Short mmCIF file of C-alpha atoms and ligand atoms in Angstrom, two decimals:
data_model
loop_
_atom_site.label_atom_id
_atom_site.label_comp_id
_atom_site.label_asym_id
_atom_site.label_seq_id
_atom_site.Cartn_x
_atom_site.Cartn_y
_atom_site.Cartn_z
CA MET P 1 85.67 18.69 17.54
CA VAL P 2 83.52 21.51 18.74
CA MET P 3 80.96 23.38 16.79
CA GLY P 4 77.88 24.08 18.87
CA ARG P 5 76.93 26.86 21.24
CA LEU P 6 76.13 26.61 24.88
CA GLN P 7 74.04 28.77 27.15
CA ILE P 8 74.36 29.26 30.88
CA THR P 9 71.34 27.09 31.53
CA ASP P 10 72.90 24.22 29.61
CA VAL P 11 76.07 24.61 31.61
CA ALA P 12 74.16 24.53 34.86
CA TYR P 13 71.98 21.67 33.71
CA PHE P 14 74.81 19.41 32.66
CA ALA P 15 77.13 20.45 35.39
CA THR P 16 74.39 19.47 37.81
CA TYR P 17 74.13 16.14 36.09
CA PHE P 18 77.83 15.49 35.97
CA SER P 19 78.61 16.78 39.42
CA GLU P 20 77.44 13.48 40.82
CA THR P 21 79.81 11.42 38.75
CA TYR P 22 82.60 13.75 37.96
CA LYS P 23 83.64 15.50 41.09
CA PRO P 24 85.90 18.10 39.46
CA LEU P 25 82.82 19.53 37.78
CA THR P 26 81.35 20.41 41.14
CA ILE P 27 83.70 23.38 40.94
CA VAL P 28 82.07 24.43 37.69
CA MET P 29 78.70 23.84 39.25
CA GLU P 30 79.57 26.10 42.17
CA LEU P 31 80.73 28.80 39.80
CA VAL P 32 77.53 28.58 37.78
CA ARG P 33 75.44 28.60 40.92
CA ARG P 34 77.15 31.73 42.18
CA LEU P 35 76.83 33.48 38.90
CA HIS P 36 73.26 32.43 38.50
CA CYS P 37 72.02 33.08 41.95
CA GLU P 38 74.01 35.83 43.51
CA HIS P 39 74.88 38.33 40.86
CA LEU P 40 72.40 38.45 38.04
CA PRO P 41 68.80 37.51 37.37
CA GLY P 42 68.56 34.18 35.61
CA SER P 43 66.88 35.57 32.53
CA GLN P 44 69.85 37.87 31.85
CA LEU P 45 72.22 34.96 32.20
CA LEU P 46 70.49 32.93 29.58
CA THR P 47 72.54 34.60 26.93
CA LEU P 48 75.64 35.32 28.96
CA ILE P 49 77.73 32.38 27.92
CA ASP P 50 77.86 31.58 24.26
CA ALA P 51 80.66 29.13 24.52
CA PRO P 52 81.43 26.15 22.32
CA VAL P 53 79.96 22.72 23.09
CA ASP P 54 82.29 19.79 23.35
CA ALA P 55 80.33 17.67 20.88
CA PRO P 56 80.72 17.21 17.15
CA GLU P 57 77.83 18.70 15.25
CA PRO P 58 77.09 18.57 11.55
CA PRO P 59 77.79 21.91 9.84
CA HIS P 60 74.92 24.08 8.57
CA VAL P 61 72.13 22.18 10.26
CA GLU P 62 68.72 23.76 10.24
CA PRO P 63 67.08 24.48 13.61
CA TRP P 64 65.23 21.33 14.61
CA LYS P 65 62.19 20.78 16.75
CA SER P 66 60.84 17.31 17.16
CA THR P 67 57.12 16.89 16.63
CA GLY P 68 56.96 13.72 18.63
CA GLY P 69 58.94 11.79 21.19
CA ALA P 70 59.56 8.40 19.60
CA ILE P 71 63.01 6.99 20.33
CA GLU P 72 64.74 4.13 18.59
CA PHE P 73 68.07 2.41 19.29
CA LYS P 74 69.37 0.41 16.31
CA ASN P 75 72.34 -1.93 16.81
CA VAL P 76 73.93 0.52 19.24
CA CYS P 77 77.38 -0.25 20.59
CA PHE P 78 79.25 2.07 22.88
CA SER P 79 82.63 2.05 24.66
CA TYR P 80 84.09 4.45 27.17
CA SER P 81 87.68 5.43 26.69
CA GLU P 82 89.58 4.57 29.86
CA ALA P 83 93.31 5.31 30.23
CA GLY P 84 93.63 5.28 26.43
CA LYS P 85 91.77 1.95 26.09
CA GLN P 86 88.24 1.37 24.91
CA ARG P 87 85.98 -0.43 27.35
CA ALA P 88 82.79 -1.81 25.81
CA VAL P 89 79.76 -0.85 27.87
CA LEU P 90 76.83 -1.39 25.50
CA GLN P 91 76.58 -4.07 22.83
CA ASP P 92 74.06 -4.34 20.05
CA ILE P 93 71.22 -2.52 21.78
CA ASN P 94 67.94 -2.51 19.88
CA PHE P 95 64.69 -1.12 21.16
CA LYS P 96 61.88 1.23 20.23
CA VAL P 97 59.98 3.57 22.50
CA PRO P 98 56.84 4.69 20.69
CA ALA P 99 55.88 8.34 21.32
CA GLY P 100 53.81 8.77 24.44
CA THR P 101 54.72 5.46 26.02
CA THR P 102 56.75 4.50 29.07
CA THR P 103 59.78 2.23 29.02
CA ALA P 104 61.46 1.12 32.22
CA ILE P 105 65.09 0.02 32.34
CA VAL P 106 66.30 -2.23 35.13
CA GLY P 107 69.45 -4.15 35.78
CA LYS P 108 72.42 -4.52 38.11
CA ALA P 109 74.72 -1.64 38.96
CA GLY P 110 77.08 -0.92 36.09
CA ALA P 111 74.85 -2.65 33.52
CA GLY P 112 74.89 0.48 31.34
CA LYS P 113 71.48 1.97 32.15
CA SER P 114 72.55 5.58 32.71
CA THR P 115 74.81 5.43 29.67
CA LEU P 116 71.69 4.93 27.53
CA PHE P 117 70.44 8.32 28.76
CA LEU P 118 73.79 9.99 28.08
CA LEU P 119 73.64 8.72 24.50
CA ILE P 120 70.04 9.88 23.97
CA MET P 121 71.07 13.34 25.15
CA ARG P 122 74.19 13.13 23.02
CA LEU P 123 76.65 13.64 25.80
CA TYR P 124 78.47 10.90 23.98
CA ASP P 125 78.04 9.53 20.47
CA VAL P 126 77.46 5.86 19.73
CA CYS P 127 80.46 3.91 18.44
CA SER P 128 78.24 2.12 15.94
CA GLY P 129 74.55 1.87 15.21
CA SER P 130 72.19 4.81 15.58
CA ILE P 131 69.74 6.55 17.89
CA THR P 132 66.82 8.40 16.42
CA VAL P 133 64.33 10.78 17.99
CA ASN P 134 61.16 10.96 16.00
CA GLY P 135 62.98 9.39 13.07
CA THR P 136 65.93 11.83 13.04
CA ASP P 137 69.39 10.58 13.86
CA VAL P 138 70.50 12.54 16.95
CA ARG P 139 73.85 13.21 15.26
CA GLN P 140 72.08 15.21 12.57
CA VAL P 141 70.72 17.93 14.86
CA LYS P 142 72.26 20.47 17.13
CA ALA P 143 72.73 19.11 20.64
CA THR P 144 70.99 22.17 22.08
CA ASP P 145 67.94 21.64 19.83
CA LEU P 146 67.84 17.98 20.75
CA ARG P 147 68.04 18.64 24.49
CA GLN P 148 65.31 21.23 24.26
CA ASN P 149 62.96 18.32 23.71
CA MET P 150 63.93 16.36 26.76
CA VAL P 151 64.34 16.65 30.47
CA LEU P 152 66.44 14.55 32.78
CA VAL P 153 65.49 14.07 36.43
CA GLN P 154 67.94 12.05 38.39
CA GLN P 155 68.54 10.70 41.84
CA GLY P 156 71.28 13.03 43.00
CA GLY P 157 71.67 16.57 41.89
CA THR P 158 71.95 20.04 43.11
CA LEU P 159 69.46 22.73 43.96
CA PHE P 160 70.40 26.35 43.79
CA HIS P 161 71.02 28.59 46.77
CA HIS P 162 67.95 30.52 45.84
CA SER P 163 64.20 30.51 46.48
CA LEU P 164 62.04 27.42 46.09
CA ASP P 165 60.13 29.38 43.46
CA PHE P 166 63.29 29.82 41.41
CA ASN P 167 64.41 26.25 41.91
CA ILE P 168 61.18 24.85 40.55
CA LYS P 169 60.70 27.41 37.77
CA TYR P 170 64.26 26.67 36.72
CA GLY P 171 62.72 23.71 34.94
CA SER P 172 61.42 26.19 32.38
CA ALA P 173 64.69 28.13 32.12
CA ARG P 174 65.31 26.98 28.59
CA ASP P 175 61.89 28.36 27.67
CA GLY P 176 62.81 31.74 29.13
CA PHE P 177 61.37 30.95 32.59
CA ARG P 178 57.93 30.97 31.08
CA ALA P 179 56.31 28.85 33.80
CA THR P 180 53.63 30.69 35.78
CA SER P 181 53.19 30.52 39.53
CA GLU P 182 50.12 28.38 38.97
CA GLU P 183 52.09 25.92 36.85
CA MET P 184 54.80 25.90 39.48
CA SER P 185 52.47 25.07 42.35
CA GLN P 186 50.73 22.47 40.19
CA ALA P 187 54.07 20.76 39.54
CA ALA P 188 54.86 20.96 43.27
CA ARG P 189 51.51 19.36 44.10
CA ARG P 190 52.22 16.51 41.70
CA ALA P 191 55.63 16.01 43.26
CA ARG P 192 53.92 15.99 46.71
CA ILE P 193 55.93 18.93 48.02
CA HIS P 194 53.40 21.81 47.77
CA ASP P 195 51.77 21.09 51.15
CA ARG P 196 55.14 21.23 52.88
CA ILE P 197 56.16 24.46 51.11
CA VAL P 198 53.00 26.36 52.05
CA THR P 199 53.57 25.64 55.74
CA LEU P 200 56.83 27.63 55.59
CA PRO P 201 56.60 31.27 56.71
CA LYS P 202 57.89 32.49 53.35
CA GLY P 203 56.30 29.72 51.30
CA TYR P 204 57.75 29.53 47.81
CA ASP P 205 59.98 32.55 48.58
CA THR P 206 61.92 30.52 51.12
CA VAL P 207 65.59 30.52 50.24
CA LEU P 208 67.31 27.18 50.56
CA ASN P 209 69.85 26.93 53.36
CA GLU P 210 68.67 30.30 54.60
CA ASP P 211 65.42 31.17 56.30
CA GLY P 212 66.02 28.20 58.60
CA PHE P 213 64.95 25.77 55.91
CA ASP P 214 67.05 22.88 54.85
CA LEU P 215 65.75 20.00 52.76
CA SER P 216 65.71 16.35 53.60
CA GLY P 217 66.92 14.02 50.83
CA GLY P 218 63.31 13.16 49.92
CA GLU P 219 62.23 16.83 49.85
CA ASN P 220 65.23 17.72 47.68
CA GLN P 221 64.21 14.95 45.31
CA ARG P 222 60.60 16.13 45.16
CA ILE P 223 61.66 19.72 44.34
CA ARG P 224 63.72 18.32 41.47
CA ILE P 225 60.80 16.20 40.32
CA ALA P 226 58.60 19.33 40.34
CA ARG P 227 61.29 21.09 38.33
CA GLY P 228 61.28 18.26 35.81
CA LEU P 229 57.48 18.26 35.53
CA ILE P 230 57.33 21.99 34.79
CA HIS P 231 59.56 21.64 31.75
CA GLU P 232 57.53 21.35 28.59
CA SER P 233 59.34 18.54 26.93
CA GLN P 234 58.15 15.54 24.99
CA ILE P 235 60.69 13.21 26.48
CA LEU P 236 61.28 12.58 30.16
CA LEU P 237 64.34 10.69 31.33
CA LEU P 238 63.95 9.62 34.92
CA ASP P 239 67.06 8.12 36.52
CA GLU P 240 66.23 6.60 39.90
CA THR P 241 64.05 9.63 40.42
CA THR P 242 62.07 8.49 43.43
CA SER P 243 64.69 6.38 45.17
CA ALA P 244 65.21 8.74 48.13
CA LEU P 245 61.54 8.68 49.04
CA ASP P 246 59.97 6.34 51.55
CA ILE P 247 57.89 3.60 49.98
CA LEU P 248 54.50 5.28 50.57
CA THR P 249 55.56 8.68 49.20
CA GLU P 250 57.29 6.97 46.33
CA ARG P 251 54.04 5.32 45.38
CA GLU P 252 52.14 8.60 45.55
CA VAL P 253 54.76 10.50 43.55
CA GLN P 254 55.02 7.65 41.08
CA SER P 255 51.30 7.55 40.39
CA GLU P 256 51.37 11.34 39.91
CA LEU P 257 54.32 10.96 37.58
CA ILE P 258 52.36 8.46 35.52
CA ARG P 259 49.38 10.82 35.42
CA SER P 260 51.38 13.93 34.56
CA THR P 261 53.57 12.25 31.99
CA LYS P 262 50.59 10.91 30.08
CA GLY P 263 51.14 11.57 26.40
CA LYS P 264 54.90 12.11 26.93
CA THR P 265 57.58 9.61 26.14
CA CYS P 266 59.08 8.45 29.36
CA LEU P 267 62.18 6.36 30.00
CA MET P 268 62.75 5.47 33.60
CA ILE P 269 65.62 3.73 35.30
CA ALA P 270 64.34 2.09 38.43
CA HIS P 271 65.72 0.05 41.21
CA ARG P 272 62.53 -0.53 43.21
CA LEU P 273 60.49 -2.66 40.84
CA PRO P 274 56.94 -1.83 42.07
CA THR P 275 57.41 1.63 40.57
CA ILE P 276 57.52 0.26 37.04
CA ILE P 277 54.67 -2.23 37.03
CA HIS P 278 52.63 -0.06 34.68
CA ALA P 279 55.37 0.62 32.16
CA ASP P 280 54.43 -0.29 28.58
CA GLN P 281 57.69 -2.16 28.27
CA ILE P 282 60.49 -3.16 30.61
CA LEU P 283 64.05 -3.75 29.43
CA VAL P 284 66.35 -5.83 31.57
CA LEU P 285 69.97 -4.87 30.98
CA ASP P 286 72.92 -7.01 31.98
CA GLU P 287 76.52 -6.21 31.21
CA GLY P 288 75.55 -3.94 28.35
CA THR P 289 73.03 -6.18 26.62
CA ILE P 290 69.27 -6.46 26.81
CA ILE P 291 68.61 -9.92 28.18
CA GLU P 292 64.82 -9.68 28.68
CA ARG P 293 62.07 -7.38 27.50
CA GLY P 294 58.30 -7.23 27.80
CA SER P 295 55.50 -5.96 29.99
CA PHE P 296 55.52 -6.66 33.71
CA ALA P 297 53.07 -9.54 33.24
CA GLU P 298 55.11 -11.01 30.38
CA LEU P 299 58.34 -10.88 32.36
CA MET P 300 56.75 -12.33 35.47
CA ALA P 301 55.42 -15.21 33.35
CA LEU P 302 58.98 -16.31 32.51
CA SER P 303 59.44 -18.99 35.13
CA ASP P 304 63.23 -18.81 35.10
CA GLY P 305 63.40 -15.14 34.11
CA VAL P 306 65.91 -12.69 35.54
CA PHE P 307 63.25 -10.02 36.14
CA ARG P 308 61.10 -12.49 38.03
CA LYS P 309 64.09 -13.42 40.23
CA MET P 310 64.80 -9.72 40.86
CA TRP P 311 61.17 -9.26 41.91
CA GLN P 312 61.27 -12.23 44.22
CA ALA P 313 64.53 -11.01 45.78
CA GLN P 314 62.96 -7.59 46.46
CA LEU P 315 59.90 -9.33 47.89
CA ARG P 316 62.13 -11.13 50.36
CA GLU P 317 63.89 -7.84 51.23
CA GLY P 318 60.53 -6.19 51.86
CA ALA P 319 61.01 -3.64 49.05
CA VAL P 320 58.00 -5.13 47.28
CA ASP P 321 54.75 -5.64 48.99
CA SER P 322 52.98 -8.80 47.91
CA THR P 323 49.85 -6.90 47.04
CA ALA P 324 51.72 -4.57 44.64
N1 ATP H 401 82.84 8.28 31.99
C1 ATP H 401 83.11 7.00 32.15
N2 ATP H 401 84.31 6.50 31.81
C2 ATP H 401 84.60 5.20 31.92
N3 ATP H 401 83.70 4.27 32.35
C3 ATP H 401 82.49 4.71 32.71
C4 ATP H 401 82.13 6.09 32.62
N4 ATP H 401 80.82 6.20 33.05
C5 ATP H 401 80.43 4.97 33.39
N5 ATP H 401 81.40 4.07 33.18
C6 ATP H 401 81.33 2.61 33.38
O1 ATP H 401 80.38 2.12 32.43
C7 ATP H 401 79.62 1.08 33.00
C8 ATP H 401 78.14 1.42 32.88
O2 ATP H 401 77.87 2.56 33.69
P1 ATP H 401 76.40 3.11 33.87
O3 ATP H 401 76.48 4.27 34.80
O4 ATP H 401 75.77 3.33 32.56
O5 ATP H 401 75.70 1.86 34.61
P2 ATP H 401 74.32 1.82 35.38
O6 ATP H 401 73.66 0.56 34.97
O7 ATP H 401 73.57 3.07 35.21
O8 ATP H 401 74.84 1.66 36.88
P3 ATP H 401 74.15 2.18 38.24
O9 ATP H 401 72.89 1.38 38.44
O10 ATP H 401 75.20 1.89 39.27
O11 ATP H 401 73.91 3.65 38.09
C9 ATP H 401 80.10 0.92 34.44
O12 ATP H 401 81.01 -0.13 34.49
C10 ATP H 401 80.76 2.24 34.73
O13 ATP H 401 81.79 2.08 35.67
#
């Protein structure tokens, strides 16, 4: 079953991701955080764990680096195994994300949106069909090589009990913490958190939960956005990234995200629809199938369309302003 190799940063990265959904892994997360932050410098830890990855990998694969960020799903079906039974979650999913474009994914809770990201990152393999990144089937490359080309920023998630500097630069951990202080503050500016950080007595050296500084949910989210922006990857996976922000800040951060992700392939799962107006394509997912697709204007032109109804519902709730 297992053939790959895992580094400490991968453990931390995916434990962070899973800690939201799989509570037992918060224990792993805590362990990693302690190791990472209290005992050794991060750079030394990069090679500390060389443990197997729980994912099947083809033998003897050459190191792989994608030269572009195009993604394609072809006839993808996927089921989770639940109490020994298979439960179908995605059926016959087909879509293309050309390199450098933005695709938004919307749909009800449980529709299967986040599962698409898990499959792209190969945390699970498709049951049938295929997913390619820049033309290469993701099952043909090492998971670590694949993930080197992408970054996931999600709604929840954990920051380290360490300085803000470390927490943001952690986005470049897989590149050997190569990010400079200038790149870090640039990413923080884009995520609209720089101005807040520089008002703190210790600035970027402020240690979270020490130095009298604790983060609000929105600030936490902006630090993680800055961390995501610092990572030099061709593919950005944004899962409800700006949902903890108030509407005004969300708009600001969103427009910065659009600016800073220019040229990168971006997939974003969004609940608040005004944040995805400018996406090149929007996919509407329902119970594991794509029921509508098109640009914002195309979907709004469907008089009885599901997207249009979602928009109108949000308009009534006040989540959409009529001038958006
Ligand atoms: N590890 C798992 N094992 C079994 N079922 C799972 C697992 N993860 C997710 N599911 C189920 O698969 C379905 C799709 O989940 P997914 O998280 O992809 O939906 P989603 O559209 O992202 O939902 P939300 O908007 O609430 O985040 C849901 O019914 C969920 O309960």
